[in-house]
CSV table of C-alpha atoms in Angstrom, one decimal:
chain,number,residue,atom,x,y,z
A,1,UNK,CA,0.0,0.0,0.0
A,2,UNK,CA,2.6,2.5,1.0
A,3,UNK,CA,5.0,2.5,-1.9
A,4,UNK,CA,2.3,4.1,-4.1
A,5,UNK,CA,1.4,6.6,-1.4
A,6,UNK,CA,5.0,7.5,-0.8
A,7,UNK,CA,5.6,7.9,-4.5
A,8,UNK,CA,3.1,10.7,-4.8
A,9,UNK,CA,4.6,14.2,-4.7
A,10,UNK,CA,2.6,17.0,-2.9
A,11,UNK,CA,3.4,20.5,-3.9
A,12,UNK,CA,4.0,22.5,-0.7
A,13,UNK,CA,5.2,25.7,-2.2
A,14,UNK,CA,2.0,27.6,-1.3
A,15,UNK,CA,1.4,26.3,2.2
A,16,UNK,CA,4.0,28.4,4.1
A,17,UNK,CA,6.4,25.5,4.2
A,18,UNK,CA,9.8,26.5,5.7
A,19,UNK,CA,11.4,23.8,3.6
A,20,UNK,CA,9.9,25.0,0.3
A,21,UNK,CA,10.2,28.7,0.9
A,22,UNK,CA,13.2,28.4,-1.4
A,23,UNK,CA,10.8,28.4,-4.4
A,24,UNK,CA,9.6,31.9,-3.5
A,25,UNK,CA,13.2,33.1,-3.6
A,26,UNK,CA,14.7,31.2,-6.5
A,27,UNK,CA,11.7,30.0,-8.6
A,28,UNK,CA,9.1,27.2,-8.7
A,29,UNK,CA,11.5,24.8,-10.4
A,30,UNK,CA,13.7,24.5,-7.3
A,31,UNK,CA,13.8,21.2,-5.4
A,32,UNK,CA,14.4,21.4,-1.7
A,33,UNK,CA,16.5,18.8,0.1
A,34,UNK,CA,17.3,20.9,3.1
A,35,UNK,CA,15.0,21.2,6.1
A,36,UNK,CA,14.5,18.0,8.0
A,37,UNK,CA,10.9,17.3,7.4
A,38,UNK,CA,9.6,14.7,4.9
A,39,UNK,CA,7.9,15.1,1.6
A,40,UNK,CA,6.1,11.9,2.4
A,41,UNK,CA,2.6,12.0,3.8
A,42,UNK,CA,1.7,11.1,7.4
A,43,UNK,CA,-0.2,7.9,8.1
A,44,UNK,CA,-3.6,7.9,6.5
A,45,UNK,CA,-5.3,7.0,9.8
A,46,UNK,CA,-3.7,10.1,11.3
A,47,UNK,CA,-4.8,12.3,8.4
A,48,UNK,CA,-8.4,11.0,8.7
A,49,UNK,CA,-8.6,11.5,12.4
A,50,UNK,CA,-7.3,15.1,12.2
A,51,UNK,CA,-9.8,15.8,9.5
A,52,UNK,CA,-12.5,14.5,11.8
A,53,UNK,CA,-11.3,16.8,14.6
A,54,UNK,CA,-11.2,19.7,12.1
A,55,UNK,CA,-14.8,19.3,11.2
A,56,UNK,CA,-15.9,20.5,14.6
A,57,UNK,CA,-15.0,24.0,13.5
A,58,UNK,CA,-14.0,24.9,17.0
A,59,UNK,CA,-10.3,25.3,17.9
A,60,UNK,CA,-10.4,25.8,21.6
A,61,UNK,CA,-7.7,25.4,24.3
A,62,UNK,CA,-6.5,21.8,24.7
A,63,UNK,CA,-5.5,19.8,27.7
A,64,UNK,CA,-3.5,16.6,28.0
A,65,UNK,CA,-5.8,13.6,28.1
A,66,UNK,CA,-5.6,11.1,30.9
A,67,UNK,CA,-4.0,8.5,28.7
A,68,UNK,CA,-1.2,10.7,27.2
A,69,UNK,CA,1.5,9.5,29.6
A,70,UNK,CA,0.5,5.9,29.2
A,71,UNK,CA,0.5,6.1,25.4
A,72,UNK,CA,4.0,7.6,25.4
A,73,UNK,CA,5.2,5.0,28.0
A,74,UNK,CA,3.9,2.1,25.9
A,75,UNK,CA,5.5,3.4,22.7
A,76,UNK,CA,8.9,3.8,24.4
A,77,UNK,CA,8.6,0.3,25.8
A,78,UNK,CA,7.5,-1.2,22.5
A,79,UNK,CA,10.0,0.5,20.3
A,80,UNK,CA,13.1,0.9,22.5
A,81,UNK,CA,12.5,-1.6,25.4
A,82,UNK,CA,12.7,1.5,27.6
A,83,UNK,CA,10.7,1.4,30.8
A,84,UNK,CA,9.7,4.6,32.6
A,85,UNK,CA,7.1,5.7,35.1
A,86,UNK,CA,4.2,7.7,33.7
A,87,UNK,CA,4.8,10.6,36.1
A,88,UNK,CA,8.4,11.0,34.7
A,89,UNK,CA,7.0,12.0,31.2
A,90,UNK,CA,6.1,15.6,30.6
A,91,UNK,CA,4.8,17.5,27.6
A,92,UNK,CA,6.7,20.3,25.9
A,93,UNK,CA,5.9,21.8,22.5
A,94,UNK,CA,9.4,21.6,20.9
A,95,UNK,CA,12.6,20.0,21.8
A,96,UNK,CA,14.6,23.1,21.1
A,97,UNK,CA,12.4,25.0,23.6
A,98,UNK,CA,13.2,22.3,26.2
A,99,UNK,CA,16.9,22.7,25.6
A,100,UNK,CA,16.7,26.5,25.8
A,101,UNK,CA,14.7,26.3,29.0
A,102,UNK,CA,17.3,24.1,30.6
A,103,UNK,CA,20.2,26.2,29.5
A,104,UNK,CA,18.5,29.5,30.7
A,105,UNK,CA,17.2,28.2,34.0
A,106,UNK,CA,19.6,25.5,35.1
A,107,UNK,CA,23.0,26.9,34.0
A,108,UNK,CA,24.7,30.2,34.6
A,109,UNK,CA,25.7,32.9,32.2
A,110,UNK,CA,29.1,32.3,30.6
A,111,UNK,CA,29.0,28.6,31.7
A,112,UNK,CA,30.3,26.1,29.2
A,113,UNK,CA,28.0,23.6,27.5
A,114,UNK,CA,29.6,20.6,25.7
A,115,UNK,CA,28.4,19.4,22.3
A,116,UNK,CA,29.8,17.0,19.6
A,117,UNK,CA,30.6,18.8,16.4
A,118,UNK,CA,29.7,19.2,13.6
A,119,UNK,CA,26.3,19.9,15.2
A,120,UNK,CA,22.7,20.9,14.4
A,121,UNK,CA,22.8,24.7,14.3
A,122,UNK,CA,19.7,25.6,16.3
A,123,UNK,CA,21.1,23.8,19.4
A,124,UNK,CA,24.4,25.7,19.1
A,125,UNK,CA,22.4,28.9,18.7
A,126,UNK,CA,20.4,28.1,21.8
A,127,UNK,CA,23.6,27.9,23.8
A,128,UNK,CA,25.0,31.2,22.3
A,129,UNK,CA,21.7,33.2,22.5
A,130,UNK,CA,21.4,32.3,26.1
A,131,UNK,CA,24.9,33.8,26.7
A,132,UNK,CA,26.6,30.5,27.4
A,133,UNK,CA,29.9,29.2,25.9
A,134,UNK,CA,30.0,26.3,23.4
A,135,UNK,CA,32.6,23.7,24.4
A,136,UNK,CA,33.1,21.9,21.1
A,137,UNK,CA,34.2,18.3,21.0
A,138,UNK,CA,35.0,17.6,17.4
A,139,UNK,CA,34.1,14.1,16.1
A,140,UNK,CA,36.9,12.1,14.4
A,141,UNK,CA,36.2,11.6,10.7
A,142,UNK,CA,38.1,8.7,9.3
A,143,UNK,CA,37.4,6.1,6.5
A,144,UNK,CA,34.0,7.5,5.7
A,145,UNK,CA,32.6,7.5,9.2
A,146,UNK,CA,32.5,9.4,12.5
A,147,UNK,CA,33.6,8.4,16.0
A,148,UNK,CA,33.8,10.2,19.3
A,149,UNK,CA,37.2,11.4,20.5
A,150,UNK,CA,36.8,10.3,24.1
A,151,UNK,CA,40.0,11.8,25.3
A,152,UNK,CA,38.8,15.2,24.0
A,153,UNK,CA,35.3,14.6,25.4
A,154,UNK,CA,36.9,14.0,28.8
A,155,UNK,CA,38.7,17.4,28.6
A,156,UNK,CA,35.3,19.0,27.7
A,157,UNK,CA,33.6,17.4,30.7
A,158,UNK,CA,36.3,18.8,32.9
A,159,UNK,CA,35.1,22.3,31.8
A,160,UNK,CA,31.4,21.9,31.1
A,161,UNK,CA,28.8,20.7,33.5
A,162,UNK,CA,26.1,20.2,30.8
A,163,UNK,CA,26.4,18.0,27.7
A,164,UNK,CA,24.0,18.0,24.8
A,165,UNK,CA,23.9,14.7,23.0
A,166,UNK,CA,22.1,14.3,19.7
A,167,UNK,CA,21.2,10.6,19.2
A,168,UNK,CA,21.2,9.6,16.4
A,169,UNK,CA,23.5,12.4,15.5
A,170,UNK,CA,22.6,15.3,13.2
A,171,UNK,CA,24.1,16.0,10.7
A,172,UNK,CA,26.3,13.0,10.4
A,173,UNK,CA,23.6,10.4,10.9
A,174,UNK,CA,25.9,8.4,13.3
A,175,UNK,CA,24.1,5.9,15.6
A,176,UNK,CA,25.9,5.7,18.9
A,177,UNK,CA,26.6,2.2,20.0
A,178,UNK,CA,25.9,0.8,23.5
A,179,UNK,CA,29.7,1.1,24.2
A,180,UNK,CA,29.7,4.8,23.0
A,181,UNK,CA,26.8,5.6,25.3
A,182,UNK,CA,28.3,3.7,28.2
A,183,UNK,CA,31.6,5.6,27.9
A,184,UNK,CA,29.7,8.9,27.7
A,185,UNK,CA,27.8,8.0,30.8
A,186,UNK,CA,30.9,6.9,32.7
A,187,UNK,CA,32.6,10.2,32.0
A,188,UNK,CA,29.5,12.2,32.9
A,189,UNK,CA,29.3,10.5,36.2
A,190,UNK,CA,33.0,11.0,36.8
A,191,UNK,CA,32.8,14.8,36.3
A,192,UNK,CA,29.2,15.4,37.4
A,193,UNK,CA,27.9,16.3,34.0
A,194,UNK,CA,24.2,16.7,33.3
A,195,UNK,CA,23.0,15.3,29.9
A,196,UNK,CA,20.4,16.7,27.6
A,197,UNK,CA,19.7,14.1,24.9
A,198,UNK,CA,17.9,15.0,21.7
A,199,UNK,CA,16.5,11.7,20.4
A,200,UNK,CA,14.1,13.1,17.9
A,201,UNK,CA,15.5,10.9,15.1
A,202,UNK,CA,15.3,7.8,17.3
A,203,UNK,CA,12.9,5.9,15.0
A,204,UNK,CA,15.3,6.2,12.0
A,205,UNK,CA,17.9,3.7,13.1
A,206,UNK,CA,19.1,1.5,10.2
A,207,UNK,CA,21.8,-0.3,12.2
A,208,UNK,CA,19.7,-3.4,12.7
A,209,UNK,CA,19.4,-2.7,16.4
A,210,UNK,CA,16.8,-0.9,18.6
A,211,UNK,CA,17.6,2.7,19.5
A,212,UNK,CA,19.2,3.0,22.9
A,213,UNK,CA,18.2,5.8,25.2
A,214,UNK,CA,21.3,6.7,27.2
A,215,UNK,CA,19.5,6.9,30.5
A,216,UNK,CA,18.6,3.2,30.2
A,217,UNK,CA,22.2,2.1,30.6
A,218,UNK,CA,23.3,4.3,33.6
A,219,UNK,CA,21.6,4.9,36.9
A,220,UNK,CA,23.6,8.1,37.2
A,221,UNK,CA,22.4,9.4,33.8
A,222,UNK,CA,18.8,8.4,34.7
A,223,UNK,CA,19.0,10.8,37.6
A,224,UNK,CA,21.0,13.5,35.7
A,225,UNK,CA,19.4,13.8,32.3
A,226,UNK,CA,16.5,15.1,30.3
A,227,UNK,CA,15.7,12.8,27.3
A,228,UNK,CA,13.8,14.5,24.5
A,229,UNK,CA,11.6,12.4,22.3
A,230,UNK,CA,8.9,13.3,19.8
A,231,UNK,CA,6.6,11.9,17.1
A,232,UNK,CA,7.5,15.0,15.0
A,233,UNK,CA,10.2,13.5,12.6
A,234,UNK,CA,8.8,10.0,12.7
A,235,UNK,CA,5.3,10.7,11.6
A,236,UNK,CA,6.1,14.0,9.7
A,237,UNK,CA,4.1,16.3,12.1
A,238,UNK,CA,6.8,18.8,13.2
A,239,UNK,CA,4.4,21.7,12.6
A,240,UNK,CA,2.0,20.4,15.2
A,241,UNK,CA,4.7,20.9,17.9
A,242,UNK,CA,4.6,18.1,20.5
A,243,UNK,CA,7.5,16.5,22.3
A,244,UNK,CA,7.8,14.2,25.3
A,245,UNK,CA,10.5,14.9,27.9
A,246,UNK,CA,11.7,12.0,30.1
A,247,UNK,CA,12.8,13.4,33.5
A,248,UNK,CA,13.3,10.9,36.2
A,249,UNK,CA,14.8,13.3,38.7
A,250,UNK,CA,11.8,14.8,40.6
A,251,UNK,CA,13.6,18.0,41.6
A,252,UNK,CA,14.6,18.7,38.1
A,253,UNK,CA,11.2,17.7,36.7
A,254,UNK,CA,9.3,20.0,39.2
A,255,UNK,CA,11.6,22.9,38.6
A,256,UNK,CA,11.4,22.4,34.8
A,257,UNK,CA,7.6,22.3,34.8
A,258,UNK,CA,7.6,25.4,36.9
A,259,UNK,CA,9.6,27.3,34.3
A,260,UNK,CA,7.3,26.0,31.6
A,261,UNK,CA,4.3,27.3,33.5
A,262,UNK,CA,6.1,30.7,33.9
A,263,UNK,CA,6.5,30.9,30.1
A,264,UNK,CA,2.8,30.1,29.5
A,265,UNK,CA,3.6,26.7,28.0
A,266,UNK,CA,0.7,24.6,29.4
A,267,UNK,CA,-1.7,23.9,26.5
A,268,UNK,CA,-0.8,21.6,23.6
A,269,UNK,CA,-1.7,22.5,20.0
A,270,UNK,CA,-5.3,21.6,19.1
A,271,UNK,CA,-4.1,18.9,16.6
A,272,UNK,CA,-1.0,17.7,18.4
A,273,UNK,CA,-2.6,15.4,21.0
A,274,UNK,CA,-4.9,13.6,18.6
A,275,UNK,CA,-2.0,13.1,16.2
A,276,UNK,CA,0.2,11.6,18.9
A,277,UNK,CA,-2.6,9.4,20.1
A,278,UNK,CA,-3.1,7.9,16.6
A,279,UNK,CA,0.6,7.8,15.6
A,280,UNK,CA,1.9,6.2,18.8
A,281,UNK,CA,-0.9,3.6,19.0
A,282,UNK,CA,-1.9,2.5,15.5
A,283,UNK,CA,0.8,3.3,13.0
A,284,UNK,CA,3.6,0.8,13.7
A,285,UNK,CA,3.1,-1.0,10.3
A,286,UNK,CA,3.2,2.3,8.5
A,287,UNK,CA,6.4,3.2,10.2
A,288,UNK,CA,8.0,-0.1,9.2
A,289,UNK,CA,7.1,0.6,5.5
A,290,UNK,CA,8.4,4.2,5.8
A,291,UNK,CA,11.7,3.0,7.1
A,292,UNK,CA,12.0,0.5,4.3
A,293,UNK,CA,11.3,3.2,1.7
A,294,UNK,CA,13.9,5.6,3.2
A,295,UNK,CA,16.4,2.8,3.5
A,296,UNK,CA,16.1,2.1,-0.2
A,297,UNK,CA,16.3,5.8,-1.0
A,298,UNK,CA,19.6,5.9,0.8
A,299,UNK,CA,20.8,3.0,-1.3
A,300,UNK,CA,19.8,4.7,-4.5
A,301,UNK,CA,21.9,7.8,-3.5
A,302,UNK,CA,24.9,5.7,-2.5
A,303,UNK,CA,24.8,3.7,-5.8
A,304,UNK,CA,24.3,6.8,-7.8
A,305,UNK,CA,27.3,8.6,-6.3
A,306,UNK,CA,29.5,5.6,-6.7
A,307,UNK,CA,28.6,5.2,-10.4
A,308,UNK,CA,27.9,8.7,-11.6
A,309,UNK,CA,29.6,11.2,-9.2
A,310,UNK,CA,32.4,9.3,-7.5
A,311,UNK,CA,33.9,12.6,-6.2
A,312,UNK,CA,31.0,12.7,-3.7
A,313,UNK,CA,31.5,10.5,-0.6
A,314,UNK,CA,28.3,9.5,1.3
A,315,UNK,CA,29.2,9.1,4.9
A,316,UNK,CA,28.7,5.6,6.3
A,317,UNK,CA,25.9,6.4,8.7
A,318,UNK,CA,23.0,4.3,10.1
A,319,UNK,CA,20.6,6.9,11.4
A,320,UNK,CA,18.1,9.6,10.3
A,321,UNK,CA,16.7,10.3,6.8
A,322,UNK,CA,19.5,12.8,6.2
A,323,UNK,CA,22.7,12.1,4.2
A,324,UNK,CA,26.0,13.8,5.1
A,325,UNK,CA,28.2,14.1,2.0
A,326,UNK,CA,31.9,14.9,1.7
A,327,UNK,CA,32.7,16.8,-1.5
A,328,UNK,CA,36.4,17.6,-0.7
A,329,UNK,CA,37.6,15.5,-3.7
A,330,UNK,CA,36.2,18.2,-6.0
A,331,UNK,CA,38.5,20.8,-4.4
A,332,UNK,CA,35.9,23.5,-4.7
A,333,UNK,CA,34.8,26.2,-2.2
A,334,UNK,CA,31.4,26.2,-0.6
A,335,UNK,CA,30.6,29.3,-2.7
A,336,UNK,CA,31.2,27.1,-5.8
A,337,UNK,CA,29.1,24.3,-4.2
A,338,UNK,CA,26.2,26.8,-3.8
A,339,UNK,CA,26.5,27.9,-7.4
A,340,UNK,CA,26.5,24.2,-8.5
A,341,UNK,CA,23.4,23.4,-6.6
A,342,UNK,CA,21.3,26.6,-6.6
A,343,UNK,CA,22.1,28.0,-10.0
A,344,UNK,CA,23.1,25.0,-12.2
A,345,UNK,CA,21.2,22.1,-10.6
A,346,UNK,CA,18.3,24.1,-9.1
A,347,UNK,CA,18.5,22.2,-5.8
A,348,UNK,CA,18.8,23.4,-2.2
A,349,UNK,CA,20.7,21.3,0.4
A,350,UNK,CA,21.9,22.2,3.8
A,351,UNK,CA,25.4,23.7,3.6
A,352,UNK,CA,28.2,22.3,5.7
A,353,UNK,CA,29.1,25.7,7.2
A,354,UNK,CA,25.7,25.8,8.8
A,355,UNK,CA,27.0,23.1,11.2
A,356,UNK,CA,30.2,24.8,12.2
A,357,UNK,CA,33.8,24.7,11.0
A,358,UNK,CA,33.8,20.9,11.1
A,359,UNK,CA,31.1,20.9,8.5
A,360,UNK,CA,33.2,22.6,5.8
A,361,UNK,CA,33.7,20.4,2.7
A,362,UNK,CA,30.4,18.7,3.5
A,363,UNK,CA,26.7,19.2,2.7
A,364,UNK,CA,23.6,17.6,4.1
A,365,UNK,CA,20.7,16.3,2.0
A,366,UNK,CA,17.3,15.1,3.0
A,367,UNK,CA,16.2,11.9,1.1
A,368,UNK,CA,12.7,11.5,2.7
A,369,UNK,CA,11.0,12.3,-0.6
A,370,UNK,CA,9.2,10.4,-3.4
A,371,UNK,CA,11.6,8.3,-5.3
A,372,UNK,CA,11.0,9.9,-8.7
A,373,UNK,CA,11.8,13.3,-7.2
A,374,UNK,CA,14.9,11.9,-5.6
A,375,UNK,CA,16.1,10.4,-8.9
A,376,UNK,CA,15.4,13.7,-10.7
A,377,UNK,CA,17.5,15.5,-8.0
A,378,UNK,CA,20.4,13.2,-8.5
A,379,UNK,CA,20.3,13.6,-12.3
A,380,UNK,CA,20.2,17.4,-11.8
A,381,UNK,CA,23.3,17.1,-9.5
A,382,UNK,CA,25.1,15.2,-12.2
A,383,UNK,CA,24.2,17.6,-15.0
A,384,UNK,CA,24.9,20.6,-12.8
A,385,UNK,CA,28.4,19.3,-12.0
A,386,UNK,CA,29.1,18.8,-15.7
A,387,UNK,CA,28.2,22.5,-16.3
A,388,UNK,CA,30.4,23.6,-13.4
A,389,UNK,CA,33.4,21.6,-14.7
A,390,UNK,CA,32.8,23.2,-18.1
A,391,UNK,CA,32.7,26.7,-16.6
A,392,UNK,CA,36.0,25.9,-14.8
A,393,UNK,CA,37.6,24.9,-18.1
A,394,UNK,CA,36.4,28.0,-19.8
A,395,UNK,CA,37.9,30.2,-17.1
A,396,UNK,CA,41.4,28.5,-17.4
């Protein structure tokens, strides 16, 4: 059923899409592969249920239903074998808001916060805009994959008392192994570091194993962490703004909820709760088919680069629906890369510089899209590169 559904392209250029705003700037022929939402429809059951809610014609204030916590708890247990008490789960509209609240209310100005780099830019911005210092721990890039430099991470933990983990990692797509997470947890306990873990891409783990929540493997981390989960990426509903925070430490949880109340963050979006109820209870089969579709999209990209654009190296990653690509073999600047994509190929990707200095010579592309559009994008890349090479020859 789902292949046909996922193969249908929906034009979002006129629905205020952040991802497709590029068409207003550069023209309707542009293809966007940048912002991390999917050009694949949400589950039909979810769509139908929201349509039913919509027909009431009244969009009043919403409260969390009695079964919210139990639905989230059962989803975490079913998908990650993670057990948590209902009262340890709290609602927050967006993960980035949760991270900002913690930074602002639980840390001090000029305090250092550690993060693995390259890193998702809004999280780095949340640190800087809250007047804290980014303590960067650069990942090791070798043989087409990324690993953690644990000696450097230990040095960071000697300075910073908060660590923001992105799991799976964005932008590289790296899935952290049990050993990776155990070593992080051990260092956190040694130096008294609190962990904020952004697990929004948790359901896109193509490693063959279940996603591991770091607080599941360490009693210290369980008491000194906030784990951020959400149906947003998984079911393509980020615009509905709902996330679930897992906070086992009662003092932290109570203080955090107090700050949310102070900010007026107490009523969920009208559509967000119905969407979560359907997605987390009835859409597991749809999710399996979605993952299979995206997995094969990734294979298509890998094979195309190998055969048609060997200068591009797709990073060997096992997580997310994003692909991190090394273009250093082309020996071109990011300015030339932008010209290749925006002007010659009519494609937008996420530029490596957006993820910090460690992102230079890379770009990120979103492959959660209908297969025909993906293949057209790849052909455009190939043709655009040929035009770029011809321009280079003409200038010699």
